[in-house]
Coordinates of C-alpha atoms in Angstrom, one line a residue:
M1 CA 53.4 -107.3 83.8
R2 CA 54.4 -107.3 87.5
A3 CA 57.4 -105.0 86.8
D4 CA 55.0 -102.4 85.3
K5 CA 53.0 -102.4 88.5
V6 CA 56.1 -102.0 90.7
T7 CA 57.3 -99.2 88.5
R8 CA 53.9 -97.4 88.7
L9 CA 53.9 -97.9 92.5
L10 CA 57.4 -96.5 92.9
D11 CA 56.4 -93.5 90.7
S12 CA 53.3 -92.9 92.8
L13 CA 55.4 -93.1 96.0
S14 CA 57.9 -90.7 94.6
E15 CA 55.2 -88.2 93.7
A16 CA 53.6 -88.5 97.2
H17 CA 57.0 -87.9 98.7
K18 CA 57.5 -84.7 96.6
T19 CA 54.0 -83.5 97.5
L20 CA 54.6 -84.1 101.3
L21 CA 57.9 -82.3 101.2
A22 CA 56.3 -79.3 99.3
E23 CA 53.3 -79.2 101.7
F24 CA 55.0 -79.7 105.1
I25 CA 58.5 -78.4 104.9
P26 CA 59.0 -74.7 104.4
A27 CA 60.9 -73.6 101.3
G28 CA 63.7 -72.1 103.4
A29 CA 64.2 -75.4 105.3
R30 CA 64.2 -77.3 102.0
S31 CA 66.9 -74.9 100.7
H32 CA 69.1 -75.5 103.7
F33 CA 68.6 -79.3 103.5
L34 CA 69.6 -79.3 99.8
T35 CA 72.7 -77.2 100.6
S36 CA 73.6 -79.5 103.5
R37 CA 73.2 -82.5 101.3
R38 CA 75.5 -80.9 98.7
E39 CA 78.1 -80.1 101.3
A40 CA 78.0 -83.7 102.6
L41 CA 78.5 -85.0 99.1
L42 CA 81.4 -82.6 98.5
G43 CA 83.0 -83.8 101.7
L44 CA 82.7 -87.4 100.5
R45 CA 84.3 -86.4 97.2
S46 CA 87.2 -84.9 99.1
L47 CA 87.6 -88.1 101.1
L48 CA 87.5 -90.2 97.9
D49 CA 90.0 -87.9 96.2
A50 CA 92.4 -88.3 99.1
A51 CA 92.1 -92.1 99.1
I52 CA 92.7 -92.2 95.4
D53 CA 95.8 -90.0 95.8
R54 CA 97.1 -92.4 98.5
A55 CA 96.4 -95.4 96.2
K56 CA 98.4 -94.1 93.3
E57 CA 101.7 -95.6 92.5
P58 CA 104.5 -94.2 94.6
T59 CA 106.3 -93.0 91.5
E60 CA 103.3 -91.0 90.4
A61 CA 102.5 -89.5 93.8
S62 CA 106.0 -88.5 95.0
G63 CA 108.6 -89.8 92.6
K64 CA 110.0 -92.0 95.4
K65 CA 110.0 -95.7 95.9
S66 CA 107.8 -97.1 98.6
P67 CA 109.5 -98.4 101.7
P68 CA 110.0 -102.2 101.9
S69 CA 106.9 -103.9 103.3
R70 CA 107.2 -105.4 106.8
S71 CA 106.8 -109.1 107.0
R72 CA 105.3 -110.7 110.0
G73 CA 107.5 -113.2 111.7
V74 CA 106.4 -116.1 113.8
I75 CA 106.6 -115.5 117.6
D76 CA 107.2 -118.6 119.7
I77 CA 105.1 -118.5 122.9
S78 CA 105.8 -122.0 124.0
D79 CA 107.4 -122.8 127.4

């Protein structure tokens, strides 16, 4: 029963948000904001695609083996 109330409240808030946007933000500005949001999402997609490409197996990405990993040695700082 409580979940129904929360759902109705969220639906009401969503409708109020849409109404406020329609009433107070000019259509031209809304269009620019939507375009800007789309461009930001496309930028994120590009970043994710690049990260995915870097994470691929080396044989898939370039056909070469990856260089040996560097191991950290112990550095003695005692007197």
